[in-house]
Coordinates of C-alpha atoms and ligand atoms in Angstrom, one line a residue:
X170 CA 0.0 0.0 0.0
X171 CA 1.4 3.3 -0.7
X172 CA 0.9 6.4 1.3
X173 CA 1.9 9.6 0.2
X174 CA 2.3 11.9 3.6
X175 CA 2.2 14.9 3.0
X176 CA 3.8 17.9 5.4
X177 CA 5.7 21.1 6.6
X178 CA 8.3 19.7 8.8
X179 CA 9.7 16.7 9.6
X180 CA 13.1 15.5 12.2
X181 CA 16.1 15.0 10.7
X182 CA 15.2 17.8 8.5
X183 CA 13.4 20.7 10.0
X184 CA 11.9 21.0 13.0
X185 CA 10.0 24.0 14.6
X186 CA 7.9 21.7 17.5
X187 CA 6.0 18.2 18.0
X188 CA 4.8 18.2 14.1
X189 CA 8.3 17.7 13.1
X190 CA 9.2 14.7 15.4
X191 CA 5.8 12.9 14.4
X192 CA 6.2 13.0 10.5
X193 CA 10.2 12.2 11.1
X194 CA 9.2 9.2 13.1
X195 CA 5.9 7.5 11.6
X196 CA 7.1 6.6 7.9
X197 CA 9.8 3.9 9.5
X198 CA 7.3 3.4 12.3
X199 CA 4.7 2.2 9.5
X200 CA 7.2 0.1 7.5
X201 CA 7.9 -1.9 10.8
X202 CA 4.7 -2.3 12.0
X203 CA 2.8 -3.8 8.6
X204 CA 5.9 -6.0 7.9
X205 CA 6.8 -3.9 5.1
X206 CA 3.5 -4.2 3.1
X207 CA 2.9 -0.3 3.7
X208 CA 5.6 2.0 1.5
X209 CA 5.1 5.8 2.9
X210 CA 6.9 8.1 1.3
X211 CA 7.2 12.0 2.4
X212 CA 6.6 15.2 1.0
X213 CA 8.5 18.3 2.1
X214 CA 9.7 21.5 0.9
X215 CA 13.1 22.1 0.2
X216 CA 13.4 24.7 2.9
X217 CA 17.3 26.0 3.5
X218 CA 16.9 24.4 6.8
X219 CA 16.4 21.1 4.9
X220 CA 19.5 22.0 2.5
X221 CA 21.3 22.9 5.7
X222 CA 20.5 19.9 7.4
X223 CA 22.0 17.4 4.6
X224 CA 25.0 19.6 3.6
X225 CA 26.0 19.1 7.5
X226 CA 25.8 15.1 7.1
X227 CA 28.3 13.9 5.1
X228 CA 26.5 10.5 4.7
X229 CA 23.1 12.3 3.2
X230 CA 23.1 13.3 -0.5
X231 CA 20.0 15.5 -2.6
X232 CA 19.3 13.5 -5.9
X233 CA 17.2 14.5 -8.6
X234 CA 14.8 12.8 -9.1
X235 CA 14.2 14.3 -12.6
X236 CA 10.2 14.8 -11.6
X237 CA 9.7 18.5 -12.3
X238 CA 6.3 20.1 -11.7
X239 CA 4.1 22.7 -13.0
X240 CA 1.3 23.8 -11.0
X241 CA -1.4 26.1 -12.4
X242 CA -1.2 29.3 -10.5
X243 CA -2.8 32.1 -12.1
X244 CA -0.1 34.2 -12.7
X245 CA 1.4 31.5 -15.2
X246 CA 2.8 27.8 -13.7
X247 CA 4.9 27.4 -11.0
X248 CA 7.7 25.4 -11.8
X249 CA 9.2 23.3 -9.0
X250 CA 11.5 20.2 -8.8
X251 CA 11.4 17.2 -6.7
X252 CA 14.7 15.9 -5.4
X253 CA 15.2 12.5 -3.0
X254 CA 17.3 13.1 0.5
X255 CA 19.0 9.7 -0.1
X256 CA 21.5 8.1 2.5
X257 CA 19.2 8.0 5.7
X258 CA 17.8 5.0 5.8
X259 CA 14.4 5.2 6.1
X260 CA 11.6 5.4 3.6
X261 CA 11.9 7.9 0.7
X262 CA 11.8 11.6 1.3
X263 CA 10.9 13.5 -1.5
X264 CA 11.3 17.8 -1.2
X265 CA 10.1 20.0 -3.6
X266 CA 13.1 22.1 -4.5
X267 CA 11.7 25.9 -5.3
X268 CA 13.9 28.3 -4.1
X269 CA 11.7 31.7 -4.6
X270 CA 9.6 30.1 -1.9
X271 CA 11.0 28.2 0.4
X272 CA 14.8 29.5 0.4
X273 CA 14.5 31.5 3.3
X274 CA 16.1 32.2 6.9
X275 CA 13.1 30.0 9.2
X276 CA 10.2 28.0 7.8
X277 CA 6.4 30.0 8.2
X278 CA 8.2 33.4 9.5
X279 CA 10.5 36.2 9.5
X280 CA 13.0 37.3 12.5
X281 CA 10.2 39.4 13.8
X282 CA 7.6 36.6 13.7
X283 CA 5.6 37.8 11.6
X284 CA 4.1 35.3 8.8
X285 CA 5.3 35.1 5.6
X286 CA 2.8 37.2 3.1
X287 CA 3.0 34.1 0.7
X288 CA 2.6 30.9 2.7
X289 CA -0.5 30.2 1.0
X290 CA 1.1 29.6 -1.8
X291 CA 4.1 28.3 -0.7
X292 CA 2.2 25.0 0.7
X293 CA -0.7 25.6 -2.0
X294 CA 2.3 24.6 -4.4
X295 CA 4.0 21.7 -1.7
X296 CA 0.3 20.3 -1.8
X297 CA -0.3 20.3 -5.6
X298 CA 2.9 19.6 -6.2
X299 CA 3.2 16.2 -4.2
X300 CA -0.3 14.9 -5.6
X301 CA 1.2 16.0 -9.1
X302 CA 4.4 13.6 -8.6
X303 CA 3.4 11.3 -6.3
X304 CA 2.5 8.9 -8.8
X305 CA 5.6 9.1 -10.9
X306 CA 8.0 9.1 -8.0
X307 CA 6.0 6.0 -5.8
X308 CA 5.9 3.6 -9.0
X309 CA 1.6 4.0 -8.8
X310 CA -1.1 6.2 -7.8
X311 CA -0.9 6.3 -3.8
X312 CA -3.6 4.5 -2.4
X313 CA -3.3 6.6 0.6
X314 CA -3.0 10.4 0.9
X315 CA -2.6 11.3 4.6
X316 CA -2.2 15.1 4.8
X317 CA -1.0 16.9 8.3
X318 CA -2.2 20.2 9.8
X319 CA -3.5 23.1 7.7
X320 CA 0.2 23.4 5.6
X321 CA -1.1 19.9 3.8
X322 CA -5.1 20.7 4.2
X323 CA -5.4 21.6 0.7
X324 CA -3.7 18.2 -0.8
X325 CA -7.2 16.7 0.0
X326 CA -8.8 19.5 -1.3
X327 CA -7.0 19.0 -4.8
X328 CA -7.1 15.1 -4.3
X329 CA -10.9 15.4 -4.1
X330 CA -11.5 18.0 -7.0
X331 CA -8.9 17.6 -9.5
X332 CA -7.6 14.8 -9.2
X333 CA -10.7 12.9 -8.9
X334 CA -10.6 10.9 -12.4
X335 CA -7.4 9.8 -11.4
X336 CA -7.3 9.1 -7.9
X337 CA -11.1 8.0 -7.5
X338 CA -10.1 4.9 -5.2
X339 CA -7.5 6.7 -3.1
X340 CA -8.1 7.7 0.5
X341 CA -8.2 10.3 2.3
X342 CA -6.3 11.0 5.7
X343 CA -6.2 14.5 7.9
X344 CA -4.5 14.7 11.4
X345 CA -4.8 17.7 12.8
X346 CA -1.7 18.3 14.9
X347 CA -2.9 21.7 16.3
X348 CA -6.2 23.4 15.6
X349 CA -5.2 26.6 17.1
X350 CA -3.2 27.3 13.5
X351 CA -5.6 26.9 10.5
X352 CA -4.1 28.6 7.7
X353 CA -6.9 31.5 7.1
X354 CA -6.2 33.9 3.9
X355 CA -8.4 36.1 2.2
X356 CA -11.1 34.9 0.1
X357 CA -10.2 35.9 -3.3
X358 CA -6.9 34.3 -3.3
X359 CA -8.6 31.3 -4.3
X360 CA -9.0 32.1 -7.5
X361 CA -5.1 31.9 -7.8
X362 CA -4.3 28.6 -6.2
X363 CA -6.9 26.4 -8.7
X364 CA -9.4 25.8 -6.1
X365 CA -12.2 24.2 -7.5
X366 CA -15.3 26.6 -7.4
X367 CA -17.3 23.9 -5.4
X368 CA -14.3 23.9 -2.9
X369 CA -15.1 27.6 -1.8
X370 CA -18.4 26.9 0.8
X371 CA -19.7 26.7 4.4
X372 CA -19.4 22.9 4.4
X373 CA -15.8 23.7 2.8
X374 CA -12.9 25.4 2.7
X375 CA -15.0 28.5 3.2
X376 CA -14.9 30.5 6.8
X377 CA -16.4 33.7 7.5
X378 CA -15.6 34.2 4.1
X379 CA -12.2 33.4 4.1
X380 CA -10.0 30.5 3.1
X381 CA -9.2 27.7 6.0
X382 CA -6.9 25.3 4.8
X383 CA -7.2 23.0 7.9
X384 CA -10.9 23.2 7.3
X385 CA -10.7 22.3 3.6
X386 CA -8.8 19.4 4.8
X387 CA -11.0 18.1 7.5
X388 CA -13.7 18.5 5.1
X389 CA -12.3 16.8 2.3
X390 CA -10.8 13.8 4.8
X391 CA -12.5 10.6 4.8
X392 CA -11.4 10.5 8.1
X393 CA -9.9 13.5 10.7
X394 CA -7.4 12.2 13.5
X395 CA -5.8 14.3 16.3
X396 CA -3.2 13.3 18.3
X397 CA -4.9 12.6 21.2
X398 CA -8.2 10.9 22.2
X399 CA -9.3 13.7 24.4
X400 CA -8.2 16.1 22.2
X401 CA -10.0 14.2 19.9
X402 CA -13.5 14.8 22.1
X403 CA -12.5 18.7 23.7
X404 CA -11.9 20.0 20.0
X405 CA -16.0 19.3 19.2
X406 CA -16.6 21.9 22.2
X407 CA -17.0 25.4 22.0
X408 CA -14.0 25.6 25.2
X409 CA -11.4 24.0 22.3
X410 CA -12.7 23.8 19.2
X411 CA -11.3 27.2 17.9
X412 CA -14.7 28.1 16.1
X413 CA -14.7 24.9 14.2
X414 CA -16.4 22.9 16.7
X415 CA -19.5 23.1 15.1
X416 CA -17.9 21.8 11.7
X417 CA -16.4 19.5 13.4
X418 CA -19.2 17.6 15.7
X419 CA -21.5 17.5 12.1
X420 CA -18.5 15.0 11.0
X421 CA -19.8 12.4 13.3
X422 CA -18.1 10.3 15.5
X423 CA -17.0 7.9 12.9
X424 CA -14.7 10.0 11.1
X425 CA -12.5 12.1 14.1
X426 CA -10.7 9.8 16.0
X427 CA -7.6 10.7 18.6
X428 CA -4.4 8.5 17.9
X429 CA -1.8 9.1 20.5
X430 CA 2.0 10.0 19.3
X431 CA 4.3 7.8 19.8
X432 CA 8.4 7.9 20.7
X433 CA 10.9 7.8 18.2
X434 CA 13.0 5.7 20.7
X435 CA 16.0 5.1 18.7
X436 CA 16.6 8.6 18.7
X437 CA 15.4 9.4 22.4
X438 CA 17.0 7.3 24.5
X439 CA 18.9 8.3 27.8
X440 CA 21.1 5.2 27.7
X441 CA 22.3 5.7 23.9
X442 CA 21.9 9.5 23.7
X443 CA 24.7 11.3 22.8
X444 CA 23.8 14.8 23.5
X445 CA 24.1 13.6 27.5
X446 CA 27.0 14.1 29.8
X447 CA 26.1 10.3 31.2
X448 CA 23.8 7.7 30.1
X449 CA 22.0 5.8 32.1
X450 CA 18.8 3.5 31.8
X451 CA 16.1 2.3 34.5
X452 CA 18.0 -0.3 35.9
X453 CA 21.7 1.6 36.1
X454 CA 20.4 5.1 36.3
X455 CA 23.4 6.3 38.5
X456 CA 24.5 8.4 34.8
X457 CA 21.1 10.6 35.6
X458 CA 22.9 11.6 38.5
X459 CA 25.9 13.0 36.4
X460 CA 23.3 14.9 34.1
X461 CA 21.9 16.6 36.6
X462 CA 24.8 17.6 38.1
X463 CA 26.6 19.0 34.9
X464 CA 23.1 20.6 34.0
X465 CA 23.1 22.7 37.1
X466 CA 26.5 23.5 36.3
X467 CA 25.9 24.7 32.4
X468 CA 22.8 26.7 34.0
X469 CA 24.5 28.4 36.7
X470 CA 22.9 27.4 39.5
X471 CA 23.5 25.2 42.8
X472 CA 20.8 22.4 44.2
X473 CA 21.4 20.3 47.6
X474 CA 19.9 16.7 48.1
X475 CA 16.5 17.0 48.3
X476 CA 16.4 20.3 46.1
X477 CA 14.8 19.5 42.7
X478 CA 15.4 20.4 39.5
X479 CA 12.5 21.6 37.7
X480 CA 12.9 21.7 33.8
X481 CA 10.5 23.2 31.2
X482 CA 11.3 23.3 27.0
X483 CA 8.6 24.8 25.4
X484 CA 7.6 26.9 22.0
X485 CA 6.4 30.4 23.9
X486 CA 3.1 31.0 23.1
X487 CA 0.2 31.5 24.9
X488 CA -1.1 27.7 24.8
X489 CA 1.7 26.5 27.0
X490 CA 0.7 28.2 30.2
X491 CA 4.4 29.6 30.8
X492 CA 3.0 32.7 32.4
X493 CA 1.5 30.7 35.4
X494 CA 4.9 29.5 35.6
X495 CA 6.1 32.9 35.5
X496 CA 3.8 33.9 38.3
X497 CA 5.2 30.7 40.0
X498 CA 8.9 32.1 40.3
X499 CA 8.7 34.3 43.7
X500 CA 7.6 30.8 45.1
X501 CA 10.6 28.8 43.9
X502 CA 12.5 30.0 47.2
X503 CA 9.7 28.6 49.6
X504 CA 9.2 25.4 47.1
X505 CA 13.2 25.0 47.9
X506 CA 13.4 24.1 43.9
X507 CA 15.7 25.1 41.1
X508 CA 14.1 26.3 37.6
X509 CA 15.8 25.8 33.9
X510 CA 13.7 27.1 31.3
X511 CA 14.3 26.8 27.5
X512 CA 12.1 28.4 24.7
X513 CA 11.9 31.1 22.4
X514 CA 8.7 32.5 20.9
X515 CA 6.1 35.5 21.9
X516 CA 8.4 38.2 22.5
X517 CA 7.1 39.5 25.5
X518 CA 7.0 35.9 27.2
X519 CA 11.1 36.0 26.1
X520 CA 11.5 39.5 28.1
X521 CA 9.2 38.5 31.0
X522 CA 11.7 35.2 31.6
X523 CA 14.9 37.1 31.1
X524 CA 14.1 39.5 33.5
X525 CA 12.9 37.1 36.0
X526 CA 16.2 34.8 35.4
X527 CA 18.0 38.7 36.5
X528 CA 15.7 39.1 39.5
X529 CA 15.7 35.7 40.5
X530 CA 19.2 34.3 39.4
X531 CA 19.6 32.0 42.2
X532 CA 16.4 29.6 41.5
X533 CA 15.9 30.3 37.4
X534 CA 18.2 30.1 34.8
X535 CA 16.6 30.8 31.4
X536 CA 17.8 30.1 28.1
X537 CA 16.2 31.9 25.0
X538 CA 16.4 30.2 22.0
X539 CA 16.0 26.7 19.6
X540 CA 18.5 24.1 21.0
X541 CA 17.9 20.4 20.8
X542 CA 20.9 19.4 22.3
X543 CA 20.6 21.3 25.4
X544 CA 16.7 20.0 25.5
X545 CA 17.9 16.6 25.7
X546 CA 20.2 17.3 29.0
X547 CA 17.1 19.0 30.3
X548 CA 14.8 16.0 30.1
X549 CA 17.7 14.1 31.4
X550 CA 19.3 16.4 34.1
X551 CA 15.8 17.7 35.6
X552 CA 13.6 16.0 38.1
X553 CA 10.7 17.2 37.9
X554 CA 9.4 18.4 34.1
X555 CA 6.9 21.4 33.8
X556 CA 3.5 21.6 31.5
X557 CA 1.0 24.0 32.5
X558 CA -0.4 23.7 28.9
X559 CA -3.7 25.5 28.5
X560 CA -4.6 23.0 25.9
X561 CA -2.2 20.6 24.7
X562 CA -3.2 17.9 21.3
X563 CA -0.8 15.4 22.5
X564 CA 2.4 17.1 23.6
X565 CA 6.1 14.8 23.4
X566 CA 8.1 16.7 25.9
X567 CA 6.1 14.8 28.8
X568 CA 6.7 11.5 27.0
X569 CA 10.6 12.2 26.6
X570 CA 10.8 13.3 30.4
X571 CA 8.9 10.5 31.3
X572 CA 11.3 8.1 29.4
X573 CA 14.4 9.8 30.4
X574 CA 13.2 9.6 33.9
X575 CA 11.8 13.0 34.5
X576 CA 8.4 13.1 36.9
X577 CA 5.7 15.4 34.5
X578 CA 3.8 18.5 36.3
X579 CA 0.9 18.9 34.0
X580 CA -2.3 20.5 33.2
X581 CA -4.8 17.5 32.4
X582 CA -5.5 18.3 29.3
X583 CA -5.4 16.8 26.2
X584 CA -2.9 14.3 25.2
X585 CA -1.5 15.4 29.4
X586 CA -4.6 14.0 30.5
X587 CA -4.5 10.7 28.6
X588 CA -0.3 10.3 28.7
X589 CA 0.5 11.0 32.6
X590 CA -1.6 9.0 34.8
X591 CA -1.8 10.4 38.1
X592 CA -4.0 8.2 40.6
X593 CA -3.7 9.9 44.0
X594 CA 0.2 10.3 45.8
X595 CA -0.1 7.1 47.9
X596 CA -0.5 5.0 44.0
X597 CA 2.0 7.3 42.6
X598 CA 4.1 6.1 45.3
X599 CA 3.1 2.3 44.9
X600 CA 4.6 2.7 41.1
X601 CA 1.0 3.2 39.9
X602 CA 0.9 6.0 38.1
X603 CA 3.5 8.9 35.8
X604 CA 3.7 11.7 37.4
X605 CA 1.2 15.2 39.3
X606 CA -1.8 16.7 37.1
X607 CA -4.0 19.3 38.0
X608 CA -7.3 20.4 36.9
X609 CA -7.6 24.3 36.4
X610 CA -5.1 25.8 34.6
X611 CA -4.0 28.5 37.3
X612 CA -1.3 29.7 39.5
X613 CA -2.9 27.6 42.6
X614 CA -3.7 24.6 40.2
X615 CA 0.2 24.4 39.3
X616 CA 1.7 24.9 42.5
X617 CA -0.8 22.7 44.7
X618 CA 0.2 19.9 42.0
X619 CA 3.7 21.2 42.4
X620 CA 3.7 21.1 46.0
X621 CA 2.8 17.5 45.9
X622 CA 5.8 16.4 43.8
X623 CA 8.4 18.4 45.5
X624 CA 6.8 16.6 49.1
X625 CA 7.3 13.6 47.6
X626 CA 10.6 13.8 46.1
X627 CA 12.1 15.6 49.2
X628 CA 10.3 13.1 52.2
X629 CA 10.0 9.7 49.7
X630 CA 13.0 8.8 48.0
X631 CA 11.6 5.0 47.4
X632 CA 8.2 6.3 46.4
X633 CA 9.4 8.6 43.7
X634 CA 12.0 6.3 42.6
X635 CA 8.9 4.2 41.9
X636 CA 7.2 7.1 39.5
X637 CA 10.2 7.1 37.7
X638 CA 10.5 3.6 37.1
X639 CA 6.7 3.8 35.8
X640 CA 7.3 6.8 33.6
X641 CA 10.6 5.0 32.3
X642 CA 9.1 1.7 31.8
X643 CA 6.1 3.0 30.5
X644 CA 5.8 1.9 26.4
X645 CA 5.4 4.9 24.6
X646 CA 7.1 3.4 21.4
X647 CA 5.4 4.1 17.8
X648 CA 4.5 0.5 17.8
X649 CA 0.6 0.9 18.8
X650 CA -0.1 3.9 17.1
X651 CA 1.6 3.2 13.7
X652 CA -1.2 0.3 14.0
X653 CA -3.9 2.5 14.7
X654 CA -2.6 4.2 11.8
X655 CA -2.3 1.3 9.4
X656 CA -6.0 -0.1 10.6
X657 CA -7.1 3.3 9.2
X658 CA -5.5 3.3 5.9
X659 CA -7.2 0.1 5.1
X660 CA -10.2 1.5 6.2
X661 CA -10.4 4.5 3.6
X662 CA -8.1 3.2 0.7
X663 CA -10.1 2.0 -2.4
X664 CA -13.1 4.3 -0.7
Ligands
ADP907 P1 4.6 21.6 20.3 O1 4.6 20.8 19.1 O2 3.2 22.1 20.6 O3 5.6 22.6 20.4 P2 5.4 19.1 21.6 O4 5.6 18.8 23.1 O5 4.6 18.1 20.9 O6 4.8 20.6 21.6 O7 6.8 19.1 20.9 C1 7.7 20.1 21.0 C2 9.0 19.5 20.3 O8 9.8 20.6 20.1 C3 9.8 18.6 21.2 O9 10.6 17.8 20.5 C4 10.6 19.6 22.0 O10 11.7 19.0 22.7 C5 11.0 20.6 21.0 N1 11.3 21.9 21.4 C6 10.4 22.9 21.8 N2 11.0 24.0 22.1 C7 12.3 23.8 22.0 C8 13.5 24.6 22.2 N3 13.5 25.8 22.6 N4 14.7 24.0 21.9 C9 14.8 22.7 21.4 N5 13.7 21.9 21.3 C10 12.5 22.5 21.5
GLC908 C1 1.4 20.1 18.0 C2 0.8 20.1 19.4 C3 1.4 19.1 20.3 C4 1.7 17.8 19.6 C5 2.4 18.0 18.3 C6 2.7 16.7 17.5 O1 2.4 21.0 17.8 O2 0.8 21.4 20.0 O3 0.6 18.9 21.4 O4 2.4 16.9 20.4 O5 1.7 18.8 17.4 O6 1.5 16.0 17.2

């Protein structure tokens, strides 16, 4: 079976959050788990971050692939060319090499954050483009087309519309990663991209009379997944659905489901990873020690026995929660805890931490910026990992904490709710469940939740040696959901 996946980012290539470390780990993930029967192959621009990425890897090479496309803009064709990242090891990677568009300093935006004035087009072309050459380049029309987030939304638009002669048995796959971004533009634009007329309505791609890309590809989908099953219900409520909850609900049960991410674990493991001062594993963790040690000392800061180390890594934006952790600072005296934060994003987040880090240098060390290295030695080095997420589809940095041995705070929310399993502290302390959630997402919420942890980790050595054992032992491998995956392709391919 071949499925064409279609998206914006994807781990080794270019990463900007979660989205990237899904679509860089299912294809292999998928090969595995059906035995080989299912051939994915990925769509991608050529961003420079991509170019980058395999110029810096001596064993990676960009072959042409000699597929060039035109698609039907209407300011004349757009002419693009598909290369193959060969060398990797994995099922084939196709980018779509178009340098006027996706040549550029960071993927969606500029320094200042601000979006890029052509991004409809630039994924209007990744979209067409990959349905264009997807059958030359996978030897057969895909029998699959599994589209992520609003950058692939229109592939199923097209797929539906004009490629409906030729594609009439193929099916249909949307996973919406985050329905806070949609991809709105103006109206009229769609008259430039080769939107089908019938494409532009209520039950559509249409919005307020606007273009939603996500919503042309929910619409379009034979089936919607999110990564999460509670996401999967809160985004059909007014509370979460981010105006399309309406839309949504009149899909019917049948056709938005929640699949839970899985772990690349090849690539996050404390006992092979490389980015770590020590590795360690559940049985010989004595090297987490070491990591926490050396991560106090790259941060600047100085923890006693009994002190823990609390670690966040998070985009800055408004759906993480950081400013209840903000607000949580003054306390980190009293908690008797230490505070490494990394993340770059909303500006005014960026200040608000800096300034705290200078007012409060002694508890919070704050790093701004995009550094996967150093995130690693935070979900190894820290005790105790931070998620105050206002909403949160799945969220990976509480699965990576957990398997590197780091307790989860969290909001329970979303995938938080249904990933860290927090029966009551007497369980937790039996082995029983992950790690502390809380219910409202406030100040009192976190720190009660917080309070809790830092009790237990200070009084009960035994007992929170046994939530870290659960959250390391825990499977969160790609195994289960690449199945849930594969039970859905044969469920909408041949239609
Ligand atoms: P989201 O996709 O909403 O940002 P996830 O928890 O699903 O949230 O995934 C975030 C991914 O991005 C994780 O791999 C995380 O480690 C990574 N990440 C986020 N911020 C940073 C940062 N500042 N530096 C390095 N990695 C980061
Ligand atoms: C989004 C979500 C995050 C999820 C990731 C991967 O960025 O915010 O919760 O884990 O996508 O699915």
């Amino acid at each position: 079976m071949r499925v064409a996946i279609i998206a914006s980012e994807a781990v080794p290539w270019c990463k900007t959050g979660g989205l990237a470390d899904v679509v860089g780990a299912l294809p292999q993930a998928l090969v595995d788990q059906s035995a080989g029967k299912v051939a994915p192959a990925t769509f991608l621009p050529l961003y420079r971050q991509v170019r980058e990425s395999i110029a810096n890897d001596p064993q990676l090479q960009l072959v042409e692939t000699g597929v060039e496309v035109a698609v039907p803009f209407s300011l004349g064709p757009e002419r693009a060319r598909f290369f193959e990242v060969v060398g990797h090891g994995g099922p084939p990677v196709y980018v779509l090499d178009a340098p006027h568009r996706y040549d550029r300093p960071r993927l969606y935006d500029d320094e200042s954050g601000k979006a890029y004035p052509d991004n409809l087009y630039r994924y209007a072309l990744l979209c067409r483009g990959a349905l264009e050459a997807a059958t030359a380049l996978m030897g057969g029309v895909p029998d699959v087309v599994h589209a992520h987030d609003w950058q692939g939304g229109l592939a199923l638009a097209y797929l539906r519309t004009r490629y409906l002669q030729t594609h009439a048995h193929t099916g249909a796959v949307m996973t919406i990663h985050n329905l806070a971004y949609q991809g709105l533009f103006a109206g009229e634009h769609r008259h430039n991209i080769d939107l089908d007329p019938s494409a532009f309505n209520l039950e559509r791609a249409e919005y307020f009379g606007g273009l939603n890309l996500l919503k042309a590809g929910i619409a379009y989908a034979d089936v919607t997944t999110t990564v999460s099953e509670t996401y999967a219900q809160e985004i059909t409520t007014p509370d979460y659905g981010c105006g399309l909850d309406g839309f949504l609900q009149a899909r019917g049960a049948g056709r938005l489901c929640g699949i839970v991410n899985g772990v690349d674990t090849d690539v996050w493991s404390p006992a092979t990873d490389k980015a770590l001062p020590a590795n360690y594993s559940v049985d010989k963790v004595a090297g987490k020690a070491t990591c926490r040690q050396q991560l106090l000392a790259e941060m600047g800061l100085e923890a006693a026995e009994g002190e823990p180390v609390l670690g966040i890594v998070s985009r800055f934006t408004g759906q993480k929660g950081l400013d209840l952790v903000a607000d949580l600072v003054p306390h980190l005296h009293a908690l008797g805890a230490r505070l490494i934060v990394l993340g770059s994003g909303d500006a005014q987040l960026e200040h608000r931490f800096r300034y705290l880090a200078e007012c409060f240098g002694d508890h919070l060390a704050v790093r701004v910026g995009f550094d996967p290295k150093l995130a690693r030695r935070i979900f190894a080095g820290s005790d105790i990992l931070l998620m105050p997420s206002r909403f949160e589809p799945c969220g990976l940095n509480q699965l990576y904490a957990m398997h590197y041995g780091t307790v989860p705070v969290v909001h329970a929310v979303g995938g938080l709710r249904d990933t860290v399993l927090d029966p009551g502290d007497q369980a937790l302390a039996r082995g029983e469940g992950t790690g502390f959630c809380f219910e409202h997402p406030t100040v009192v919420g976190l720190h009660w939740a917080l309070e809790r942890a830092v009790k237990m980790y200070r009084q009960n050595p035994r007992g929170w040696q046994a939530v870290v054992r659960s959250g390391m032992t825990r499977d969160v491998s790609w195994a289960k959901p690449a199945r849930a995956y594969l039970d859905l392709y044969h469920r909408v391919r041949g239609r």
